[in-house]
XYZ file of C-alpha atoms in Angstrom:
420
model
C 85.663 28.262 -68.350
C 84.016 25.148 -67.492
C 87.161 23.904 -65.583
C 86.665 27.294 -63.379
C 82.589 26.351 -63.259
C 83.027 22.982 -61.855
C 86.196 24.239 -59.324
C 83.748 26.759 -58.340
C 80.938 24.243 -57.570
C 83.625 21.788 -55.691
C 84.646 24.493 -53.071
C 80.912 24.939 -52.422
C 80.402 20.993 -51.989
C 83.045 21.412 -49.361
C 82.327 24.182 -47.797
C 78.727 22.631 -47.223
C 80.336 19.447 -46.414
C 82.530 20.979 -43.945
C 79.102 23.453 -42.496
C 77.424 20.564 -41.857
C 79.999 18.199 -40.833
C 79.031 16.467 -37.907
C 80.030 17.254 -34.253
C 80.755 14.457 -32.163
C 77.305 13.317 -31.178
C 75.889 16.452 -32.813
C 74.635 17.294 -35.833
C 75.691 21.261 -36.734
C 76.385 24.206 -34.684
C 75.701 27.901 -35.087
C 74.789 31.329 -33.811
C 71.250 31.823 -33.069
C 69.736 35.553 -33.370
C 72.591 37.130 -35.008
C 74.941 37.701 -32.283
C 77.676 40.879 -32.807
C 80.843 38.380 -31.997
C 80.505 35.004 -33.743
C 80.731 31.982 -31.974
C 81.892 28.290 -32.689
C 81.763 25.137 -31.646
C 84.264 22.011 -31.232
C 85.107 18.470 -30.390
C 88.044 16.558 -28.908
C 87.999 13.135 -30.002
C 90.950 12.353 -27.424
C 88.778 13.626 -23.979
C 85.531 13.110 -25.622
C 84.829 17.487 -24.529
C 82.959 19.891 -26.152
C 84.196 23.390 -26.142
C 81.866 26.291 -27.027
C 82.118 29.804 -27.569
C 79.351 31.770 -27.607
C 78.333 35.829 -27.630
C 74.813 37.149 -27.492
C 73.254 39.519 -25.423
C 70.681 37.180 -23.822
C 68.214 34.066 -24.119
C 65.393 36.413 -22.490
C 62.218 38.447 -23.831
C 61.113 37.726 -26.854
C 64.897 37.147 -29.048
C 67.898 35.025 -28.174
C 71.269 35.600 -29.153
C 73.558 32.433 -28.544
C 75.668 29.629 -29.666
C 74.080 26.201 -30.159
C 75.058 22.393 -30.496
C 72.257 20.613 -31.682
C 71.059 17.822 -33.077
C 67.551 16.512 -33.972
C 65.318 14.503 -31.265
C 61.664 12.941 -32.140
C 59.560 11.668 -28.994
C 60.985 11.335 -25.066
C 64.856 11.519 -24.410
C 67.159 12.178 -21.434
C 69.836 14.470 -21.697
C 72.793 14.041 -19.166
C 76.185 16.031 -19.354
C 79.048 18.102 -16.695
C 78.957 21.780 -17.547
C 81.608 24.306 -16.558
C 81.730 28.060 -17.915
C 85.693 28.674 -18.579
C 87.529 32.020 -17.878
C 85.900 35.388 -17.952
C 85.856 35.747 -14.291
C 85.264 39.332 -14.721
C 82.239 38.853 -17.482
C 78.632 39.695 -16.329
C 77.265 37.531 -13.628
C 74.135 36.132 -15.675
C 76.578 34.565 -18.516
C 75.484 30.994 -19.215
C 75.823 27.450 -20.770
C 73.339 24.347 -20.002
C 70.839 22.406 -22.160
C 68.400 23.697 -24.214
C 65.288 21.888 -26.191
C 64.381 24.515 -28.837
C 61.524 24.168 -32.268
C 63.545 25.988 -34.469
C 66.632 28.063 -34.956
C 64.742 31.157 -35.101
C 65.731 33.595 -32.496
C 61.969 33.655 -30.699
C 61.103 30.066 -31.093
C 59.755 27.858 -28.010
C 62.411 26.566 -25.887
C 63.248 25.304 -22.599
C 66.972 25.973 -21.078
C 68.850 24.534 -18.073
C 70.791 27.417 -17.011
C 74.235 27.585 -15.257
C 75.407 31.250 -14.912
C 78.333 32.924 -14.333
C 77.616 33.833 -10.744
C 77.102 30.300 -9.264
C 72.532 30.532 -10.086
C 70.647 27.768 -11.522
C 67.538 28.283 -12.947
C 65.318 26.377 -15.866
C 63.326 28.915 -17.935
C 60.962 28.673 -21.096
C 59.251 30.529 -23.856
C 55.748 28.651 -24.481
C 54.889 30.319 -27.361
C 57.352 31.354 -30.550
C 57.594 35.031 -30.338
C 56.098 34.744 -26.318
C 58.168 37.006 -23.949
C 59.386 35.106 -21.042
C 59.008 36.498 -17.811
C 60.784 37.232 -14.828
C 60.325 35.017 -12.495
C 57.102 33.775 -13.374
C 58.665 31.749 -16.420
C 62.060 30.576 -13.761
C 62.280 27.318 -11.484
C 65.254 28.397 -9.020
C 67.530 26.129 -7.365
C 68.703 26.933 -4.090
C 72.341 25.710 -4.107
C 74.958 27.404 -5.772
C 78.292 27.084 -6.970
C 80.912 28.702 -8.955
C 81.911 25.494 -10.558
C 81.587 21.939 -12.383
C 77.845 20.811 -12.403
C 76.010 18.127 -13.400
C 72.775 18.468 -15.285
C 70.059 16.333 -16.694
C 66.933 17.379 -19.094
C 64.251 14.796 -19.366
C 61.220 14.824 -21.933
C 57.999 12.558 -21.457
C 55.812 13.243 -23.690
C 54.741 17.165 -23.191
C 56.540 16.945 -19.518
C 60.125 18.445 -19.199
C 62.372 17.696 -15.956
C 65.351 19.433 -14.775
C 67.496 17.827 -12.169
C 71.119 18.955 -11.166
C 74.249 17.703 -8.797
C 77.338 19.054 -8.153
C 80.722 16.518 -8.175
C 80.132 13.502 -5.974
C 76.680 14.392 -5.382
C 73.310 12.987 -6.072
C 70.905 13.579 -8.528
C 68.413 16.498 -7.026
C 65.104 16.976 -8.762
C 64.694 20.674 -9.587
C 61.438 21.254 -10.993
C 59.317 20.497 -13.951
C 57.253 22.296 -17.058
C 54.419 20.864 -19.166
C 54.193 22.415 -22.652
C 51.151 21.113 -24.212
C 52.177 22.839 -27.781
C 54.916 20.624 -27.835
C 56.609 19.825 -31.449
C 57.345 15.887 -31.582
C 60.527 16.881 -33.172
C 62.635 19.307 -31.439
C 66.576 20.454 -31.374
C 68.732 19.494 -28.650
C 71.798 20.283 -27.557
C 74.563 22.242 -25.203
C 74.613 26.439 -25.575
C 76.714 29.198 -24.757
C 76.261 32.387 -23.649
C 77.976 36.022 -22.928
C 75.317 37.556 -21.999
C 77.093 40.457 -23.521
C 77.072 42.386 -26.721
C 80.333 42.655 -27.007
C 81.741 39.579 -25.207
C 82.822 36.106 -25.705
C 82.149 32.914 -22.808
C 83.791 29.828 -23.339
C 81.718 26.406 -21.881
C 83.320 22.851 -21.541
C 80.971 20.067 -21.496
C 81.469 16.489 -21.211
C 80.500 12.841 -19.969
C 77.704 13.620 -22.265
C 75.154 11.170 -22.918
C 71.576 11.236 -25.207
C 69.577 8.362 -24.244
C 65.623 7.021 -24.642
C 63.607 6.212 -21.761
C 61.980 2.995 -22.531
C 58.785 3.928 -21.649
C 56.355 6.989 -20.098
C 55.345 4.592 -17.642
C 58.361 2.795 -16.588
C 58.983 1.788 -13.269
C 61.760 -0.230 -12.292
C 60.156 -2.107 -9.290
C 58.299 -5.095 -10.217
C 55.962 -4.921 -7.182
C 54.740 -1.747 -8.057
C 54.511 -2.641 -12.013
C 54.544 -6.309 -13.072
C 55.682 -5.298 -16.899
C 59.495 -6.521 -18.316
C 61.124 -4.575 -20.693
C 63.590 -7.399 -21.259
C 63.027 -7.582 -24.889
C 64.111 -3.502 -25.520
C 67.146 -2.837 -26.902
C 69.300 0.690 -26.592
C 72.778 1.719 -27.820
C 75.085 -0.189 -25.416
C 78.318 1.803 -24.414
C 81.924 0.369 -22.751
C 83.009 3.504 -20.645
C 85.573 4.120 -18.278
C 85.601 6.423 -15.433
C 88.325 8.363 -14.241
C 87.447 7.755 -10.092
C 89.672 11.116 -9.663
C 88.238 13.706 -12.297
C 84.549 11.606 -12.627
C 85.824 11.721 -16.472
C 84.355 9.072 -18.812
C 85.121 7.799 -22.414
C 83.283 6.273 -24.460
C 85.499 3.030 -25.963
C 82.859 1.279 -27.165
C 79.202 1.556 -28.954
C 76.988 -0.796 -30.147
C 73.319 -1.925 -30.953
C 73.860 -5.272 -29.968
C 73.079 -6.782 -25.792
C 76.071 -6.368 -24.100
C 77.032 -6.722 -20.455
C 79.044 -7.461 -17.437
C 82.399 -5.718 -18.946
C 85.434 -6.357 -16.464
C 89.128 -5.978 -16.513
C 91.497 -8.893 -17.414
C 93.496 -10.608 -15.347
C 96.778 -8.338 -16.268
C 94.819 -5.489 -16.790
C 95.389 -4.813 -20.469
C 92.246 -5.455 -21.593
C 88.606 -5.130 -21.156
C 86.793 -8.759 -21.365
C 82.707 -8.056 -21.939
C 79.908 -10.538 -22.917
C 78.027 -10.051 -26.371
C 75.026 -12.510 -26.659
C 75.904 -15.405 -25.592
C 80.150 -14.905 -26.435
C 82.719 -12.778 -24.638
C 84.698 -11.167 -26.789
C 87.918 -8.632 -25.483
C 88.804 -4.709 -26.334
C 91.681 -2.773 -25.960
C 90.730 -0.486 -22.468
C 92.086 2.873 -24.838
C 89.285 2.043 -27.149
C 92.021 1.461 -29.811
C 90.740 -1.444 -32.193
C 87.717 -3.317 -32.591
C 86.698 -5.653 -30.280
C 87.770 -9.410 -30.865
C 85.909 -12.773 -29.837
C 87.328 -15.339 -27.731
C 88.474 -18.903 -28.030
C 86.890 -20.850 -25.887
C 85.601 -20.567 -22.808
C 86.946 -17.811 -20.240
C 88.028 -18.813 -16.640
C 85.924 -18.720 -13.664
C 87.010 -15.584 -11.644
C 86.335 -15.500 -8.142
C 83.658 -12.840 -7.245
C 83.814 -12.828 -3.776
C 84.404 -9.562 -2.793
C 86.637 -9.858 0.451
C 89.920 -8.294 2.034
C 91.783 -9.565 4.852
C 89.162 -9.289 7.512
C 85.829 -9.240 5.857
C 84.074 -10.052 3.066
C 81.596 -7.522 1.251
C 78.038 -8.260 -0.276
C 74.755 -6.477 -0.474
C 71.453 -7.352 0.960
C 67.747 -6.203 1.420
C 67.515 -7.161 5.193
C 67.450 -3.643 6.364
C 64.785 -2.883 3.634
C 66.480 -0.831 1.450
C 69.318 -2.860 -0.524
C 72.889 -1.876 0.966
C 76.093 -3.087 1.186
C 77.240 -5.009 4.452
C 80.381 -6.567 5.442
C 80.915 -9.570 6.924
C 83.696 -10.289 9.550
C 85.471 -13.812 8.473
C 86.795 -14.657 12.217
C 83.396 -13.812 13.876
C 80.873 -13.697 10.999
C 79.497 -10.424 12.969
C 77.397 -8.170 10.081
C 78.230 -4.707 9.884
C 76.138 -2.194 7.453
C 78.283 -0.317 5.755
C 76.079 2.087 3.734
C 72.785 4.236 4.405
C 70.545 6.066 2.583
C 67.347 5.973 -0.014
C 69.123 4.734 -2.771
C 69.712 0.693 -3.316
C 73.332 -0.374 -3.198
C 74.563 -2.995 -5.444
C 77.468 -5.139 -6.436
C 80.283 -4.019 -4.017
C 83.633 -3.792 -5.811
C 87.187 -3.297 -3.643
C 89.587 -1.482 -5.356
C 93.276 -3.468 -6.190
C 94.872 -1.029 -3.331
C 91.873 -2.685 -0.648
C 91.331 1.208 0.228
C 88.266 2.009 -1.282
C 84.967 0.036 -2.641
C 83.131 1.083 -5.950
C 79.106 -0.008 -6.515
C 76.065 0.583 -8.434
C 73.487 2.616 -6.962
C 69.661 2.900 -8.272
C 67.282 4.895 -7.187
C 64.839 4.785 -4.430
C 61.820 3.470 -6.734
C 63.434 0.355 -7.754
C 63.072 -2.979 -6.955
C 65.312 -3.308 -3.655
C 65.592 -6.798 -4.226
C 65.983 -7.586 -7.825
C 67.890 -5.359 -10.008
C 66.047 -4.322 -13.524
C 67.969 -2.744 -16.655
C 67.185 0.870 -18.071
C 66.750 3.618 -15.330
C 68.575 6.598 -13.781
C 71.819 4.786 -12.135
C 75.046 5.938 -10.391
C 78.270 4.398 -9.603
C 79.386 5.555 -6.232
C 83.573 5.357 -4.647
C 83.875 5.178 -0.803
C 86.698 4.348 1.652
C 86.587 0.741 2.994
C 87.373 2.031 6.224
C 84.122 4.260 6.153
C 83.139 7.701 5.193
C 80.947 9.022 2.496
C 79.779 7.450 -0.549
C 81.200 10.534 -3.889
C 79.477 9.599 -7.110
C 81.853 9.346 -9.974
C 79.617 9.132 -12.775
C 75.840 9.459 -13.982
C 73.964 7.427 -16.490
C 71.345 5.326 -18.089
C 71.924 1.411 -17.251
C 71.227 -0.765 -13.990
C 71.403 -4.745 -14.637
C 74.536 -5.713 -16.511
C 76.078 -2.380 -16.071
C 79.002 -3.526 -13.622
C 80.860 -7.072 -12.997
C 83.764 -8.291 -10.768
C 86.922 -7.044 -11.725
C 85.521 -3.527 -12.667
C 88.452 -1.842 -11.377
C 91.495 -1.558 -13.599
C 94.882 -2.801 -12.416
C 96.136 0.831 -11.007
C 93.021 1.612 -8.983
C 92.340 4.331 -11.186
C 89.391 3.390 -13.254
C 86.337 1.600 -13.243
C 84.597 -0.362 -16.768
C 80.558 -0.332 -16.816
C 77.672 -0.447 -19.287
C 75.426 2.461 -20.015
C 72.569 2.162 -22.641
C 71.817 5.440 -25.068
C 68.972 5.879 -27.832
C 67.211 3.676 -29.867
């Protein structure tokens, strides 16, 4: 009898370890507000993607019925992630995935939810109150573009204040609206969601490239003529990723608390050389291993960025910070990019067809580049043409070196920095 007691209580330990398991960055999944077809969530480990599955009638009125990812959040965070709603062509228009900030797991709790539906609309909606009914479209921020596809969205919280901005593929970051909640909890649930928006049906979501991170400060600005405050001495989670230039597909090889920077490719390309304090230490570019110190110290590399007729560099001359190129025979200038954002560190991929850089945004110091704010790295042709961002994320100084491109032109190594 006792052998059958303590069996008994095992399977109940593991089926409580296994509940609660954790979910690659996230803490527990489940169905909120009862929905009639159960839902699930899941992780790849290889592609670093989240897959959920999700029924429910709606996240609308006064009770949701969804699936949810979540994990626990105290104070401001930034939320960044692709979304893509998978299959179910013929499902009702208003089916959904996105972000959502929610108080509770009950089904009429305050929330606030990026929405991507089925039929190509955007919108970010909230319930102030738990038990509130939200309203149509009093309680809706509408975005204007549409499409049936891949987009990129990012939820920001400072303090009581919650931003939605969006981009589809290549794009920039566009700046949707915002919501102040004064009721606020500190502590709130965060996470991806899906949604049938159907009693009886099932949507599947992919998300990935996603990444949590803290915003050093309310009052952060990343120009030191507007602000003369350093936030040197802050440290995030550092992360080694490496972006597909093709699919704008990251992984994650790398995580750590420690200061790291200026990650580049070796020589032969078969590993990834990055600097730790004040040592440079090596890691396998499949994220295979741990990362290992090395002897001595490592060989100048030459980090003039040049092809056979020019040579590449960045400058504040036109007032903005952009790249320029520089003709060797006649030393004419050329500007090479335009726009509001600041372009950094030009990079020219092994094949001398295309040139990778960092780009911050317009309210940062054009002339000095600062660590921790909203940065892109952006892929054009080096014979001219439009800049495509390839990936979205929380960095700026020390996120990209020379030698950022692997040997087969097909990725690029940079630093982002995550939570606290």
């Amino acid at each position: 009898m006792k052998k059958e007691i303590l069996s008994s209580v095992c399977i109940v330990i593991m089926t409580l370890t296994i509940s609660f398991a954790q979910i690659g960055q996230f803490e527990k999944s489940e169905d909120i507000g009862n929905p009639k077809f159960k839902g699930s969530s899941s992780y790849d480990s290889s592609s670093q993607t989240y897959t959920l599955r999700g029924g429910g009638e709606n996240i609308w009125f006064n009770h949701d019925e969804f699936q949810f990812l979540y994990k626990r959040i105290k104070g401001d965070f930034l939320l960044t992630a692709n979304f893509q709603l998978i299959g179910n062509e013929s499902g009702a228009g208003h089916r959904k995935t996105g972000w959502m900030i929610r108080e509770s797991t009950q089904d009429n709790s305050v929330s606030v939810n990026s929405c991507l539906h089925g039929d190509g609309l955007v919108v970010i909606q909230w319930r102030p109150l738990r038990g509130a009914y939200m309203r149509d479209p009093e309680e809706e921020i509408f975005w204007a573009k549409q499409y049936f596809g891949e987009n990129i969205i990012q939820l920001e919280r400072i303090g009581k204040k919650i931003t939605l901005r969006i981009a589809h593929p290549g794009e920039a970051f566009e700046e949707m609206g915002s919501v102040d909640l004064p009721t606020l909890r500190d502590e709130v649930l965060v996470g991806p969601y899906a949604l049938a928006h159907d009693a009886v049906g099932i949507q599947e979501a992919n998300v990935w490239n996603v990444r949590i991170s803290t915003p050093v400060a309310p009052d952060w600005q990343p120009n030191h003529y507007m602000q003369m405050i350093s936030h040197d001495s802050i440290h995030l989670t550092n992360k080694i990723e490496v972006v597909n230039v093709a699919t704008n597909k990251s992984k994650v090889i790398y995580e750590t608390m420690d200061e790291i920077s200026a990650p580049m490719y070796s020589k032969n390309g078969k590993e990834i050389i990055f600097k730790k304090g004040n040592e440079y230490y090596t890691i396998n570019p499949s994220g295979n291993g741990q990362p290992k110190m090395l002897s001595g110290a490592i060989a100048q590399m030459d980090t003039l960025e040049k092809d056979d007729r020019y040579q590449y560099f960045n400058t504040v001359k036109s007032g903005t910070n952009q790249l320029w190129k520089r003709n060797l025979v006649t030393q004419e200038e050329t500007q090479i990019t335009y726009g509001h954002e600041h372009a950094w560190y030009p990079h020219i991929s092994p094949d001398k067809k295309s040139i990778a850089y960092l780009a911050l945004p317009f309210t940062a110091n054009p002339s000095k580049p600062v660590k921790y704010q909203n940065a892109m790295i952006k892929v054009m042709p080096l014979a001219g043409g439009e800049s495509k961002a390839v990936s979205y994320f929380y960095g700026g100084k020390g996120s990209m070196n020379a030698y950022s491109w692997s040997a087969n032109g097909n990725e690029l190594v940079f630093v982002s920095n995550g939570m606290r």
